[in-house]
Amino acid sequence: CHGSPRTENDAAGNLVFRDTGHRFAATPCVNAAGRPTGQTDCPDTQRDYRTCTGSGCHGNQEIARAARSRAEARTTQLLTELVALLAKVPPKEFDANDGRTSAGEGARYNRELALMEGASLHNPFLIEKLLLASIAELKKVYGLAQATDVSLEPLFARN
């Protein structure tokens, strides 16, 4: 998934460009010729999704691009709800020296995990489940009401 080698030959069959794929970027930024640029902050339209299709996960690059967009949007929705709930958790629940991990601390940890670069891209199923479980636990343990109108029904499911 991350080590997708690329080669480019001229009309005579001579090697013009070779990339071994050792950048380990699943969706590298590429220039107009399709060569990786080494950038990490390009627009999604300048990303190459060949590794996602070559691995067999997605039928074509547009399907892979749409899946990434959907996963990131879902993660953002759930993070918005989680952050709103975390703001209502009593501050004493975030004591690193009390010898326990509170529901608030666990939810905050899961929030940080979901915010890591590529988290929703690599495993949207896990990220959604972690965030949904964190939201449910905060509501149950602290008696909190849902803060936004986001659907708390799972949208991603493995077949």
Short mmCIF file of C-alpha atoms in Angstrom, two decimals:
data_model
loop_
_atom_site.label_atom_id
_atom_site.label_comp_id
_atom_site.label_asym_id
_atom_site.label_seq_id
_atom_site.Cartn_x
_atom_site.Cartn_y
_atom_site.Cartn_z
CA CYS A 1 0.00 0.00 0.00
CA HIS A 2 2.80 2.43 0.73
CA GLY A 3 5.71 1.28 -1.42
CA SER A 4 4.41 1.73 -4.93
CA PRO A 5 7.31 1.84 -7.39
CA ARG A 6 6.96 3.91 -10.56
CA THR A 7 8.97 3.86 -13.74
CA GLU A 8 8.72 5.94 -16.87
CA ASN A 9 10.31 5.10 -20.20
CA ASP A 10 10.69 7.22 -23.31
CA ALA A 11 9.39 6.18 -26.74
CA ALA A 12 12.57 4.16 -27.36
CA GLY A 13 12.09 2.24 -24.13
CA ASN A 14 14.90 3.96 -22.24
CA LEU A 15 14.37 4.57 -18.55
CA VAL A 16 13.63 8.23 -17.92
CA PHE A 17 12.39 8.13 -14.34
CA ARG A 18 12.30 5.61 -11.52
CA ASP A 19 10.83 5.94 -8.07
CA THR A 20 11.27 2.98 -5.75
CA GLY A 21 8.33 4.00 -3.58
CA HIS A 22 10.45 4.23 -0.44
CA ARG A 23 8.72 7.43 0.64
CA PHE A 24 5.98 5.15 1.99
CA ALA A 25 3.32 7.66 0.96
CA ALA A 26 0.07 5.93 0.10
CA THR A 27 -1.20 8.96 -1.80
CA PRO A 28 1.86 10.99 -2.78
CA CYS A 29 1.68 14.48 -4.20
CA VAL A 30 2.64 14.35 -7.87
CA ASN A 31 3.46 16.88 -10.56
CA ALA A 32 1.78 17.17 -13.98
CA ALA A 33 3.95 14.30 -15.28
CA GLY A 34 2.77 12.05 -12.44
CA ARG A 35 6.11 12.09 -10.63
CA PRO A 36 6.17 12.33 -6.83
CA THR A 37 7.16 15.79 -5.64
CA GLY A 38 8.05 14.97 -2.04
CA GLN A 39 5.44 17.45 -0.80
CA THR A 40 2.92 16.31 1.77
CA ASP A 41 0.44 19.20 1.75
CA CYS A 42 -0.81 19.34 -1.85
CA PRO A 43 -4.49 19.53 -2.81
CA ASP A 44 -6.21 16.18 -3.13
CA THR A 45 -6.47 16.67 -6.91
CA GLN A 46 -2.65 16.52 -7.08
CA ARG A 47 -2.44 13.20 -5.23
CA ASP A 48 -1.86 9.86 -6.90
CA TYR A 49 -4.06 7.02 -5.69
CA ARG A 50 -2.43 4.24 -7.72
CA THR A 51 -1.34 2.40 -4.59
CA CYS A 52 -4.97 2.24 -3.49
CA THR A 53 -6.00 0.67 -6.78
CA GLY A 54 -2.90 -1.50 -7.18
CA SER A 55 -3.44 -3.09 -3.79
CA GLY A 56 -6.95 -4.10 -4.84
CA CYS A 57 -8.75 -1.96 -2.27
CA HIS A 58 -10.43 0.34 -4.81
CA GLY A 59 -11.43 -0.06 -8.46
CA ASN A 60 -9.98 3.22 -9.68
CA GLN A 61 -8.38 6.41 -8.42
CA GLU A 62 -11.63 8.39 -8.36
CA ILE A 63 -13.31 5.75 -6.18
CA ALA A 64 -10.32 5.84 -3.82
CA ARG A 65 -10.37 9.64 -3.74
CA ALA A 66 -14.11 9.64 -2.95
CA ALA A 67 -13.62 7.07 -0.19
CA ARG A 68 -10.94 9.23 1.42
CA SER A 69 -13.16 12.29 1.24
CA ARG A 70 -16.09 10.42 2.80
CA ALA A 71 -13.94 8.98 5.59
CA GLU A 72 -12.42 12.37 6.43
CA ALA A 73 -15.85 14.04 6.45
CA ARG A 74 -17.26 11.37 8.78
CA THR A 75 -14.27 11.66 11.10
CA THR A 76 -14.70 15.44 11.24
CA GLN A 77 -18.40 15.09 12.10
CA LEU A 78 -17.71 12.66 14.94
CA LEU A 79 -14.77 14.69 16.24
CA THR A 80 -17.00 17.77 16.41
CA GLU A 81 -19.47 15.86 18.59
CA LEU A 82 -16.73 14.35 20.74
CA VAL A 83 -14.99 17.68 21.36
CA ALA A 84 -18.31 19.28 22.34
CA LEU A 85 -18.94 16.47 24.85
CA LEU A 86 -15.39 16.57 26.21
CA ALA A 87 -15.87 20.26 26.99
CA LYS A 88 -18.68 19.25 29.39
CA VAL A 89 -16.66 16.62 31.29
CA PRO A 90 -15.67 17.82 34.78
CA PRO A 91 -12.01 18.93 34.86
CA LYS A 92 -11.24 16.56 37.78
CA GLU A 93 -11.74 13.67 35.32
CA PHE A 94 -8.49 14.65 33.58
CA ASP A 95 -6.09 14.05 36.48
CA ALA A 96 -2.98 12.24 35.22
CA ASN A 97 -1.94 11.47 38.81
CA ASP A 98 -5.05 9.78 40.17
CA GLY A 99 -4.02 6.25 39.17
CA ARG A 100 -6.91 5.61 36.80
CA THR A 101 -7.97 6.28 33.24
CA SER A 102 -11.32 8.03 33.22
CA ALA A 103 -13.84 7.86 30.41
CA GLY A 104 -12.91 11.44 29.60
CA GLU A 105 -9.21 10.61 29.37
CA GLY A 106 -9.92 7.59 27.18
CA ALA A 107 -12.10 9.66 24.87
CA ARG A 108 -9.44 12.35 24.66
CA TYR A 109 -6.88 9.69 23.74
CA ASN A 110 -9.15 8.36 20.99
CA ARG A 111 -9.64 11.92 19.74
CA GLU A 112 -5.87 12.33 19.42
CA LEU A 113 -5.62 9.02 17.58
CA ALA A 114 -8.30 10.11 15.11
CA LEU A 115 -6.46 13.39 14.53
CA MET A 116 -3.24 11.65 13.51
CA GLU A 117 -2.33 12.14 9.88
CA GLY A 118 -3.85 9.41 7.76
CA ALA A 119 -5.89 7.82 10.55
CA SER A 120 -9.23 7.98 8.77
CA LEU A 121 -7.55 7.05 5.49
CA HIS A 122 -5.87 3.94 6.84
CA ASN A 123 -8.73 2.50 8.80
CA PRO A 124 -11.97 4.46 8.66
CA PHE A 125 -13.80 1.46 10.17
CA LEU A 126 -11.70 1.55 13.34
CA ILE A 127 -11.69 5.33 13.69
CA GLU A 128 -15.46 5.52 13.35
CA LYS A 129 -15.94 2.75 15.94
CA LEU A 130 -13.51 4.37 18.39
CA LEU A 131 -15.19 7.75 18.11
CA LEU A 132 -18.70 6.32 18.37
CA ALA A 133 -17.69 4.26 21.41
CA SER A 134 -16.07 7.30 23.02
CA ILE A 135 -19.18 9.41 22.44
CA ALA A 136 -21.44 6.70 23.86
CA GLU A 137 -19.22 6.25 26.92
CA LEU A 138 -19.10 9.99 27.68
CA LYS A 139 -22.87 10.21 27.41
CA LYS A 140 -23.34 7.18 29.68
CA VAL A 141 -20.71 7.93 32.35
CA TYR A 142 -21.32 11.67 32.65
CA GLY A 143 -25.03 11.80 31.73
CA LEU A 144 -24.39 14.06 28.76
CA ALA A 145 -26.86 14.75 25.97
CA GLN A 146 -25.79 14.69 22.35
CA ALA A 147 -24.29 18.06 21.45
CA THR A 148 -24.78 18.10 17.66
CA ASP A 149 -27.15 16.55 15.18
CA VAL A 150 -24.59 14.12 13.74
CA SER A 151 -25.85 10.60 13.15
CA LEU A 152 -24.45 8.16 15.68
CA GLU A 153 -25.36 5.18 13.55
CA PRO A 154 -22.28 3.49 12.05
CA LEU A 155 -21.81 4.42 8.40
CA PHE A 156 -18.81 2.22 7.69
CA ALA A 157 -19.12 -1.52 7.93
CA ARG A 158 -16.89 -4.29 6.71
CA ASN A 159 -18.73 -6.92 4.72
#
